[in-house]
Coordinates of C-alpha atoms in Angstrom, one line a residue:
M296 CA -39.9 -51.8 48.5
S297 CA -36.3 -50.7 47.9
A298 CA -35.0 -47.7 49.9
D299 CA -34.9 -45.5 46.8
A300 CA -38.3 -46.6 45.4
W301 CA -40.1 -43.5 46.8
W302 CA -38.1 -41.1 44.5
K303 CA -37.5 -43.5 41.6
N304 CA -41.1 -44.7 41.3
G305 CA -43.1 -42.0 43.1
I306 CA -44.4 -38.6 42.1
V307 CA -43.1 -35.3 43.4
Y308 CA -45.5 -32.4 43.8
Q309 CA -44.1 -28.8 44.0
I310 CA -45.6 -26.3 46.3
Y311 CA -44.9 -22.6 45.9
P312 CA -45.7 -21.8 49.6
R313 CA -46.7 -18.2 49.1
S314 CA -49.5 -19.4 46.8
F315 CA -50.8 -22.7 48.2
Q316 CA -52.9 -21.9 51.3
D317 CA -53.0 -19.0 53.7
S318 CA -54.0 -19.9 57.3
D319 CA -53.9 -16.5 59.0
G320 CA -55.5 -14.0 56.5
D321 CA -52.4 -12.1 55.6
G322 CA -52.7 -13.1 51.9
I323 CA -49.6 -15.2 51.9
G324 CA -49.5 -19.0 52.0
D325 CA -47.8 -20.6 54.9
L326 CA -46.8 -23.9 56.5
R327 CA -50.0 -24.3 58.5
G328 CA -51.9 -23.8 55.2
I329 CA -49.9 -26.6 53.6
R330 CA -50.6 -28.8 56.6
N331 CA -54.3 -28.0 56.3
R332 CA -54.3 -29.1 52.6
L333 CA -52.5 -32.5 53.0
D334 CA -55.8 -34.3 52.3
H335 CA -55.7 -32.9 48.7
L336 CA -52.2 -34.4 48.2
I337 CA -53.3 -37.8 49.6
E338 CA -56.4 -37.9 47.5
L339 CA -54.3 -36.9 44.4
G340 CA -51.9 -39.7 45.2
V341 CA -48.5 -38.1 45.1
D342 CA -45.6 -39.5 47.1
A343 CA -43.4 -36.5 47.9
V344 CA -43.9 -32.7 48.5
W345 CA -41.2 -30.3 47.4
I346 CA -41.6 -26.9 49.1
S347 CA -39.9 -23.8 47.6
P348 CA -37.9 -21.6 50.0
I349 CA -39.4 -20.9 53.4
Y350 CA -36.3 -19.5 55.2
P351 CA -35.9 -16.0 56.7
S352 CA -35.5 -13.6 53.8
P353 CA -35.9 -9.9 52.9
M354 CA -37.8 -11.3 50.0
A355 CA -36.0 -9.4 47.3
D356 CA -36.5 -12.5 45.2
F357 CA -39.3 -14.1 47.2
G358 CA -37.2 -16.3 49.4
Y359 CA -34.3 -17.1 47.1
D360 CA -32.4 -14.4 48.9
I361 CA -31.8 -16.2 52.3
S362 CA -30.6 -14.4 55.4
D363 CA -30.7 -17.5 57.7
Y364 CA -30.5 -21.1 56.3
C365 CA -31.5 -22.7 59.6
D366 CA -34.9 -21.1 60.5
I367 CA -38.3 -20.3 59.0
D368 CA -39.5 -16.9 57.8
L369 CA -42.2 -15.6 60.1
R370 CA -44.4 -15.1 57.0
F371 CA -44.5 -18.9 56.7
G372 CA -44.5 -19.8 60.3
T373 CA -42.0 -21.1 62.8
L374 CA -39.7 -24.1 63.2
A375 CA -42.4 -25.6 65.4
D376 CA -44.9 -25.3 62.4
F377 CA -42.3 -26.9 60.2
D378 CA -41.8 -29.8 62.6
A379 CA -45.6 -30.3 62.8
L380 CA -45.9 -30.3 59.1
A381 CA -43.0 -32.8 58.7
A382 CA -44.4 -35.1 61.3
E383 CA -47.9 -35.1 59.8
A384 CA -46.6 -35.6 56.3
R385 CA -44.5 -38.5 57.5
A386 CA -47.5 -40.1 59.3
R387 CA -49.4 -39.9 56.1
G388 CA -46.7 -41.5 54.0
L389 CA -45.5 -38.3 52.3
K390 CA -41.9 -37.5 51.8
L391 CA -40.7 -33.9 52.3
V392 CA -38.2 -32.2 50.0
L393 CA -36.9 -28.7 50.7
D394 CA -35.3 -26.1 48.4
F395 CA -31.5 -25.7 49.0
V396 CA -30.1 -22.4 47.6
P397 CA -26.3 -22.7 47.7
N398 CA -25.2 -20.3 45.0
H399 CA -25.9 -17.1 46.9
T400 CA -27.2 -15.6 50.1
S401 CA -29.1 -12.4 50.9
D402 CA -27.0 -9.3 51.2
Q403 CA -28.5 -9.3 54.7
H404 CA -27.0 -12.6 55.7
P405 CA -24.5 -12.3 58.6
W406 CA -21.9 -13.9 56.4
F407 CA -22.1 -11.2 53.8
M408 CA -22.4 -8.4 56.3
E409 CA -19.1 -9.6 57.8
S410 CA -17.6 -10.1 54.3
R411 CA -18.2 -6.6 53.2
A412 CA -17.1 -5.1 56.5
S413 CA -13.4 -4.9 55.4
R414 CA -11.0 -6.5 53.0
S415 CA -9.3 -8.2 55.9
N416 CA -12.4 -9.8 57.4
P417 CA -12.1 -13.6 57.9
K418 CA -15.2 -14.0 55.7
R419 CA -14.0 -11.8 52.9
D420 CA -13.2 -14.8 50.8
W421 CA -16.6 -16.4 51.4
Y422 CA -17.8 -14.3 48.5
L423 CA -16.4 -13.2 45.1
W424 CA -14.7 -9.8 45.5
R425 CA -12.6 -8.2 42.7
D426 CA -10.9 -4.9 42.1
P427 CA -12.4 -2.6 39.5
A428 CA -11.2 -2.8 35.9
P429 CA -8.7 -0.1 34.8
D430 CA -11.5 2.2 33.8
G431 CA -13.1 1.8 37.2
G432 CA -15.9 -0.4 35.8
P433 CA -16.8 -4.1 36.6
P434 CA -13.9 -6.6 36.6
N435 CA -15.2 -8.4 33.6
N436 CA -18.3 -8.8 31.3
W437 CA -20.3 -11.3 33.3
L438 CA -24.0 -10.7 33.3
S439 CA -26.7 -11.1 35.9
N440 CA -29.5 -13.4 35.0
F441 CA -31.9 -10.7 36.1
G442 CA -30.4 -8.0 33.8
G443 CA -27.3 -5.8 33.9
P444 CA -23.8 -6.6 35.0
A445 CA -23.1 -9.4 37.5
W446 CA -21.1 -7.0 39.6
T447 CA -22.0 -4.3 42.1
F448 CA -19.5 -1.8 43.5
D449 CA -19.1 -1.6 47.3
A450 CA -17.8 1.9 48.0
H451 CA -16.8 1.0 51.6
T452 CA -14.1 -1.5 50.5
G453 CA -13.5 -0.3 47.0
Q454 CA -14.2 -3.6 45.3
Y455 CA -17.0 -5.2 43.3
Y456 CA -18.9 -8.3 44.4
C457 CA -20.3 -10.9 42.1
H458 CA -24.1 -11.7 41.9
S459 CA -25.5 -14.0 39.3
F460 CA -29.0 -12.7 40.1
L461 CA -30.1 -9.6 42.0
K462 CA -27.5 -7.3 43.6
E463 CA -29.2 -8.3 46.9
Q464 CA -28.1 -11.9 46.2
P465 CA -24.3 -12.0 46.4
D466 CA -22.7 -15.3 45.2
L467 CA -20.8 -17.5 47.6
N468 CA -17.3 -18.6 46.8
W469 CA -17.6 -22.3 46.5
R470 CA -13.8 -22.7 46.0
N471 CA -13.5 -21.9 49.7
P472 CA -13.6 -25.1 51.7
E473 CA -15.1 -23.2 54.7
V474 CA -18.0 -22.2 52.6
R475 CA -18.6 -25.7 51.4
E476 CA -18.5 -27.1 54.9
A477 CA -20.9 -24.4 56.2
M478 CA -23.4 -25.2 53.5
Y479 CA -23.1 -28.9 54.1
D480 CA -23.9 -28.2 57.7
V481 CA -27.1 -26.6 56.5
L482 CA -28.1 -29.8 54.8
R483 CA -27.4 -31.7 58.0
F484 CA -29.5 -29.3 60.0
W485 CA -32.6 -30.1 57.9
L486 CA -31.8 -33.8 57.5
R487 CA -31.8 -34.1 61.3
R488 CA -35.2 -32.6 61.3
G489 CA -36.4 -35.4 59.1
V490 CA -36.2 -33.9 55.6
D491 CA -36.0 -36.6 52.9
G492 CA -34.1 -34.6 50.3
F493 CA -33.4 -31.3 48.6
R494 CA -34.0 -29.6 45.3
I495 CA -30.8 -27.7 44.6
D496 CA -31.3 -24.2 43.2
V497 CA -29.2 -23.3 40.1
L498 CA -26.8 -26.1 40.9
Y499 CA -24.7 -25.5 37.8
H500 CA -23.9 -21.9 38.8
L501 CA -21.9 -22.6 42.0
V502 CA -18.4 -22.4 40.7
K503 CA -17.0 -19.6 38.6
D504 CA -13.8 -19.4 36.6
D505 CA -10.8 -18.9 38.8
Q506 CA -9.2 -16.5 36.3
F507 CA -12.4 -14.5 35.9
R508 CA -12.2 -14.5 32.1
D509 CA -14.8 -12.7 30.0
N510 CA -17.7 -14.8 28.7
P511 CA -17.8 -15.0 24.8
P512 CA -20.6 -13.5 22.7
N513 CA -23.6 -15.7 22.0
P514 CA -23.7 -16.1 18.2
D515 CA -27.4 -17.1 18.4
F516 CA -28.6 -14.1 20.4
V517 CA -31.5 -12.3 18.9
A518 CA -31.9 -8.6 19.5
G519 CA -34.8 -8.0 21.8
G520 CA -34.4 -11.3 23.6
D521 CA -33.5 -11.9 27.2
P522 CA -30.4 -9.7 27.7
A523 CA -28.9 -12.3 30.0
H524 CA -28.4 -14.6 27.0
R525 CA -26.3 -12.1 25.1
L526 CA -23.2 -14.0 26.3
L527 CA -22.4 -17.7 26.5
P528 CA -21.9 -18.5 30.2
V529 CA -18.7 -20.5 29.6
Y530 CA -16.9 -19.1 32.6
T531 CA -19.9 -18.7 35.0
T532 CA -21.7 -22.0 34.8
D533 CA -21.1 -25.8 34.6
R534 CA -17.4 -25.5 35.5
P535 CA -15.4 -28.8 35.8
E536 CA -15.0 -28.4 39.5
M537 CA -18.7 -29.0 39.9
Q538 CA -18.2 -32.7 39.5
D539 CA -16.3 -33.0 42.8
I540 CA -18.8 -30.8 44.6
I541 CA -21.8 -32.9 43.7
I542 CA -20.0 -36.0 45.0
E543 CA -19.4 -34.1 48.3
M544 CA -23.1 -33.1 48.5
R545 CA -24.1 -36.7 47.8
R546 CA -21.9 -38.0 50.6
V547 CA -23.5 -35.6 53.1
V548 CA -27.1 -36.7 52.3
D549 CA -25.9 -40.4 52.2
E550 CA -24.9 -40.0 55.9
F551 CA -28.6 -39.9 56.6
S552 CA -29.8 -42.7 54.3
D553 CA -30.8 -46.0 55.8
P554 CA -32.1 -49.4 54.6
Q555 CA -35.7 -48.1 54.6
S556 CA -35.2 -44.8 52.8
T557 CA -32.5 -43.0 50.9
R558 CA -32.2 -39.2 50.9
V559 CA -32.4 -37.6 47.5
L560 CA -30.8 -34.7 45.7
I561 CA -32.6 -33.0 42.8
G562 CA -30.6 -30.6 40.7
E563 CA -32.0 -27.5 38.9
L564 CA -29.9 -27.7 35.7
Y565 CA -30.8 -25.8 32.5
L566 CA -28.1 -27.5 30.4
P567 CA -27.7 -29.3 27.1
L568 CA -28.5 -33.1 27.3
A569 CA -24.8 -34.3 27.3
R570 CA -23.9 -31.9 30.1
L571 CA -27.1 -32.7 32.1
M572 CA -26.0 -36.4 32.2
A573 CA -22.7 -35.4 33.8
Y574 CA -24.5 -34.4 37.0
Y575 CA -25.5 -38.0 37.7
G576 CA -21.9 -38.1 38.7
R577 CA -19.0 -40.6 38.4
T578 CA -19.5 -44.3 39.0
E579 CA -17.9 -45.8 42.1
D580 CA -18.4 -49.3 43.3
G581 CA -21.0 -49.7 40.5
L582 CA -23.2 -46.8 41.7
L583 CA -23.5 -43.2 40.4
Q584 CA -22.3 -40.8 43.0
G585 CA -23.8 -37.5 41.9
V586 CA -27.3 -36.0 42.0
Q587 CA -29.9 -38.7 41.8
L588 CA -32.3 -36.6 39.8
P589 CA -30.8 -33.9 37.5
F590 CA -34.0 -32.1 36.5
N591 CA -35.0 -32.9 32.9
F592 CA -36.6 -29.7 31.6
Q593 CA -36.8 -30.6 27.9
L594 CA -40.6 -30.6 27.9
L595 CA -40.8 -27.0 29.2
A596 CA -39.8 -25.6 25.8
A597 CA -40.7 -28.4 23.4
K598 CA -42.9 -27.9 20.4
W599 CA -46.1 -29.7 21.2
Q600 CA -45.9 -32.2 18.3
A601 CA -45.7 -35.9 18.4
A602 CA -42.5 -36.2 16.4
E603 CA -40.7 -33.5 18.5
I604 CA -41.7 -35.1 21.8
D605 CA -40.9 -38.6 20.6
H606 CA -37.4 -37.4 19.5
I607 CA -36.8 -35.8 22.9
V608 CA -37.8 -39.0 24.8
R609 CA -35.7 -41.3 22.6
N610 CA -32.6 -39.1 22.8
Y611 CA -33.0 -38.7 26.6
E612 CA -33.4 -42.5 27.2
A613 CA -30.4 -43.2 25.0
A614 CA -28.2 -40.7 26.8
L615 CA -28.9 -41.9 30.4
P616 CA -25.8 -43.4 32.1
Q617 CA -26.1 -47.0 33.3
G618 CA -28.1 -47.1 36.5
A619 CA -29.4 -43.5 36.1
A620 CA -33.0 -42.7 37.1
P621 CA -34.9 -40.6 34.5
N622 CA -37.3 -37.8 35.4
W623 CA -39.7 -35.4 33.6
V624 CA -41.0 -31.9 34.4
L625 CA -44.0 -30.2 32.7
G626 CA -44.0 -27.0 34.8
N627 CA -42.5 -25.0 37.7
H628 CA -42.5 -21.6 39.3
D629 CA -40.2 -20.1 36.7
K630 CA -41.9 -21.2 33.5
P631 CA -45.3 -20.6 31.9
R632 CA -47.9 -23.2 32.9
I633 CA -48.6 -26.2 30.6
A634 CA -52.2 -25.2 30.1
S635 CA -51.2 -21.8 28.9
R636 CA -48.4 -23.2 26.7
V637 CA -50.6 -25.8 24.9
G638 CA -54.2 -25.2 25.9
Q639 CA -56.5 -27.2 28.1
E640 CA -57.2 -30.2 25.8
R641 CA -53.5 -30.7 25.0
A642 CA -52.7 -30.3 28.7
R643 CA -54.8 -33.4 29.3
L644 CA -52.6 -35.2 26.8
A645 CA -49.5 -33.8 28.6
A646 CA -50.8 -35.2 31.9
M647 CA -50.9 -38.7 30.4
L648 CA -47.5 -38.3 28.9
L649 CA -45.9 -37.1 32.1
L650 CA -47.5 -39.9 34.2
S651 CA -46.8 -42.7 31.8
L652 CA -43.2 -42.0 30.8
R653 CA -40.4 -43.9 32.5
G654 CA -39.0 -42.0 35.4
T655 CA -40.0 -39.6 38.2
P656 CA -42.7 -37.1 37.3
T657 CA -42.8 -33.7 39.0
L658 CA -46.1 -31.9 39.2
Y659 CA -46.5 -28.1 39.7
Y660 CA -49.3 -27.2 42.1
G661 CA -52.4 -26.2 40.2
D662 CA -51.6 -28.1 37.0
E663 CA -53.9 -30.8 38.3
I664 CA -56.9 -28.5 37.9
G665 CA -55.6 -26.9 34.7
L666 CA -54.5 -23.5 36.2
T667 CA -53.3 -21.1 33.5
D668 CA -51.0 -18.1 33.7
V669 CA -52.8 -15.0 35.1
P670 CA -52.0 -11.6 33.5
I671 CA -50.7 -9.3 36.1
P672 CA -51.2 -5.5 35.5
P673 CA -47.9 -3.5 35.6
E674 CA -48.9 -1.8 38.9
E675 CA -49.4 -5.2 40.6
V676 CA -46.1 -6.8 39.4
Q677 CA -44.2 -8.4 42.2
D678 CA -41.4 -10.3 40.4
P679 CA -38.0 -8.4 40.3
F680 CA -37.2 -10.1 37.0
E681 CA -40.0 -8.2 35.4
K682 CA -39.4 -5.0 37.4
N683 CA -35.8 -4.9 36.3
D684 CA -36.7 -5.2 32.6
P685 CA -40.4 -4.1 32.3
G686 CA -42.3 -4.9 29.2
K687 CA -40.2 -7.9 28.2
G688 CA -42.6 -10.5 29.6
L689 CA -39.9 -12.1 31.7
G690 CA -41.9 -11.9 34.9
R691 CA -42.9 -15.1 36.7
D692 CA -45.9 -13.8 38.6
P693 CA -48.4 -15.2 36.1
Q694 CA -47.5 -18.8 37.0
R695 CA -47.3 -18.2 40.8
T696 CA -50.8 -17.1 41.5
P697 CA -52.8 -18.6 44.3
M698 CA -54.2 -22.1 44.3
Q699 CA -58.0 -22.2 43.5
W700 CA -59.7 -24.4 46.1
S701 CA -63.3 -23.4 46.1
G702 CA -65.9 -21.5 43.9
T703 CA -67.8 -20.1 46.8
A704 CA -65.4 -19.1 49.6
P705 CA -63.7 -15.7 49.4
N706 CA -60.7 -15.7 47.1
A707 CA -61.2 -19.3 46.0
G708 CA -60.6 -20.6 49.5
F709 CA -56.9 -19.4 49.4
T710 CA -57.2 -16.6 52.0
T711 CA -59.7 -14.6 54.0
G712 CA -57.5 -11.5 53.3
T713 CA -56.1 -9.9 50.2
P714 CA -54.1 -12.4 48.1
W715 CA -50.5 -11.3 47.4
L716 CA -51.2 -11.9 43.7
R717 CA -54.6 -11.8 42.0
L718 CA -56.4 -15.1 41.2
G719 CA -57.3 -16.2 37.8
G720 CA -60.6 -15.0 36.5
D721 CA -61.9 -18.5 36.2
W722 CA -61.7 -19.4 39.9
E723 CA -65.4 -19.8 40.4
H724 CA -65.5 -22.9 38.2
R725 CA -61.8 -23.9 37.9
N726 CA -61.2 -25.1 41.4
V727 CA -60.5 -28.3 43.4
E728 CA -64.0 -28.4 44.9
S729 CA -65.9 -28.2 41.7
Q730 CA -63.6 -30.6 39.8
A731 CA -63.5 -33.2 42.5
G732 CA -67.1 -34.3 41.7
D733 CA -66.8 -34.1 37.9
P734 CA -65.5 -37.3 36.2
A735 CA -64.6 -35.4 33.1
S736 CA -62.5 -32.8 34.9
M737 CA -58.7 -32.3 34.8
L738 CA -58.5 -33.2 38.5
A739 CA -60.4 -36.5 37.9
L740 CA -58.0 -37.3 35.0
Y741 CA -54.9 -36.7 37.2
R742 CA -56.4 -38.8 40.0
R743 CA -57.2 -41.7 37.6
L744 CA -53.8 -41.6 36.0
I745 CA -51.9 -41.5 39.3
A746 CA -53.9 -44.3 40.7
L747 CA -53.2 -46.4 37.5
R748 CA -49.6 -45.6 37.7
R749 CA -49.4 -46.6 41.4
R750 CA -51.1 -50.0 40.8
E751 CA -49.3 -50.9 37.6
P752 CA -45.6 -51.8 38.0
A753 CA -45.2 -51.5 34.2
L754 CA -45.9 -47.7 34.6
H755 CA -44.0 -46.9 37.8
E756 CA -40.9 -49.1 37.3
G757 CA -41.2 -50.9 33.9
S758 CA -39.1 -50.6 30.8
H759 CA -39.7 -48.1 28.0
E760 CA -40.0 -49.1 24.3
P761 CA -40.7 -46.5 21.6
L762 CA -43.2 -47.6 19.0
D763 CA -44.2 -46.3 15.6
A764 CA -47.9 -45.4 15.2
G765 CA -47.8 -43.0 12.2
A766 CA -48.0 -39.3 11.9
D767 CA -49.2 -37.2 14.8
V768 CA -49.3 -40.2 17.2
M769 CA -46.6 -40.8 19.8
A770 CA -46.6 -44.4 21.0
Y771 CA -44.5 -46.4 23.4
A772 CA -44.8 -49.6 25.5
R773 CA -44.2 -49.9 29.2
S774 CA -43.5 -53.5 30.4
A775 CA -42.9 -55.3 33.7
G776 CA -42.6 -59.0 33.7
T777 CA -45.3 -60.4 31.4
R778 CA -47.4 -57.2 31.8
R779 CA -47.2 -54.9 28.7
L780 CA -49.1 -51.6 28.3
V781 CA -49.2 -49.5 25.2
V782 CA -49.5 -45.7 25.5
L783 CA -50.9 -43.9 22.4
L784 CA -51.0 -40.1 22.3
N785 CA -52.8 -38.4 19.4
F786 CA -51.3 -34.9 19.0
G787 CA -53.4 -34.3 15.9
T788 CA -56.8 -32.7 15.5
S789 CA -58.3 -35.5 13.4
E790 CA -59.1 -39.2 14.2
K791 CA -56.2 -41.6 14.0
P792 CA -56.7 -45.4 13.4
I793 CA -54.2 -47.6 15.2
S794 CA -52.8 -50.7 13.7
I795 CA -54.0 -53.9 15.2
D796 CA -50.4 -54.9 15.4
L797 CA -50.0 -52.3 18.2
V798 CA -53.4 -52.8 19.8
P799 CA -55.1 -56.1 18.9
A800 CA -58.8 -56.5 19.3
G801 CA -59.6 -57.5 22.9
G802 CA -57.2 -55.1 24.5
V803 CA -58.5 -53.2 27.5
V804 CA -58.5 -49.3 27.7
L805 CA -57.1 -48.7 31.2
A806 CA -57.2 -44.9 30.9
S807 CA -58.2 -42.2 28.3
T808 CA -57.9 -38.5 28.4
H809 CA -61.6 -38.6 27.2
A810 CA -63.7 -39.6 30.1
H811 CA -66.3 -41.5 28.1
R812 CA -63.9 -44.1 26.7
S813 CA -63.3 -47.3 28.6
G814 CA -63.6 -51.1 28.3
I815 CA -62.5 -53.6 25.7
V816 CA -61.3 -52.6 22.3
A817 CA -63.6 -54.1 19.6
G818 CA -61.8 -54.2 16.3
A819 CA -59.4 -51.5 15.3
L820 CA -58.8 -48.7 17.9
I821 CA -59.5 -45.2 16.5
L822 CA -58.1 -42.4 18.6
E823 CA -60.2 -39.2 18.8
P824 CA -58.6 -35.9 18.1
L825 CA -56.2 -35.0 20.9
E826 CA -56.9 -38.2 22.7
G827 CA -54.5 -40.3 24.7
V828 CA -55.1 -43.8 25.9
I829 CA -53.3 -46.5 27.9
V830 CA -54.2 -50.0 26.7
S831 CA -53.3 -53.4 28.1
R832 CA -52.7 -56.1 25.5
A833 CA -55.3 -58.8 25.4

């Protein structure tokens, strides 16, 4: 295997640590809990685990406001717990990816506490400070992604500081070389502890306009929508200087790569397709030097129609730079779950799509059992996004609820205490334990698809060829050497006959979203409503 096969050909599984498994009864998931559930990941068949932030934090934004980049929050455990988890994951063949949050710190981080101490403090320029506007208000019109201005006034020093998110999350000044070197040392700290890579939070936000110009109005903004989208973030995201920074980050992780395994950078980038491609970086000596996996989020907001998804896949494949590794995402901790977006039957189709497209798939914990968003009553809301703008439905609590392990243990086997968020009302039957023994379950489907992907080079490293199978059916071939597989996904609610030119008689159904279908195709293949199949040519 090549040194980069694990992230090019493997599957990444995201764990939101607060909600995966609690080991001590406080209602919050932790590192020992993750370690106790490694069997599930091995049985599922994933290759790498990405863990959302576990660093010390006041938890204003549940760990994305970091007060110490080089330690573990006591809610999640200790560095010793982390080392034990890393060692056991490594022994079981799992790679470990951590969240890296470089855009901002907590306002309780020692760096910011020094920075706000006085205008002459050596760390003053580590953050973005500006004088008030002539009327005493914010320096410009920049907006926080969590509502309101991106500026908060500090009475002690008489200036405003910038925060792209909560006021408790002041933005670092990435134009300052001392800041960049300090953050690269954070990467080195975790790489020395055996981490295999990083998912970089809001990577495209790091650099702001050096002239602090106002962002222009968004002509497509609709009244009543997310107020953060009222302006186009021309001067606050995706600045040209980012291209040099991603090369610097890549060089840091490359220091720790070896012939057996490269280290990987995964970038969180909500950008148009052309700009997303730029984050693969410039080509030097025949190799791309940027982020190996700029997250491809197009499926998160796509209309669930064959023509729409087919168009997305074709355009993405055509846009990839030479040598770039594709990737696909169906869900994460910030977006509604796939089963809530499209329903359980279509979520099965989505699983086959994700695990048969060319490129690295990322699974969000719980999607493998069909977890749905859980309505959270106003008095139980935890997410500051929702608290800052109540009633808009912007909160992310519904997709962060606890993993459902069992139908008999208290709280679905997640905790013996009171869970930090309520569980779904279906936990008694929608759980890992009950689905593990049901060949028709979502979990069984995921396991079959992952096992097929692992043993078929055509699926984990083969080429991609779009095919035409008629209305409502998305079709493509995956090929490696002489082995050619055809993937057929019926997005429609009626049966769809498939041309024998695509699937000749004698082809073998290797997988179907409908558990009862298998074996050799006799005559013309007819897809059932909302059925997906993977077929080998005769």
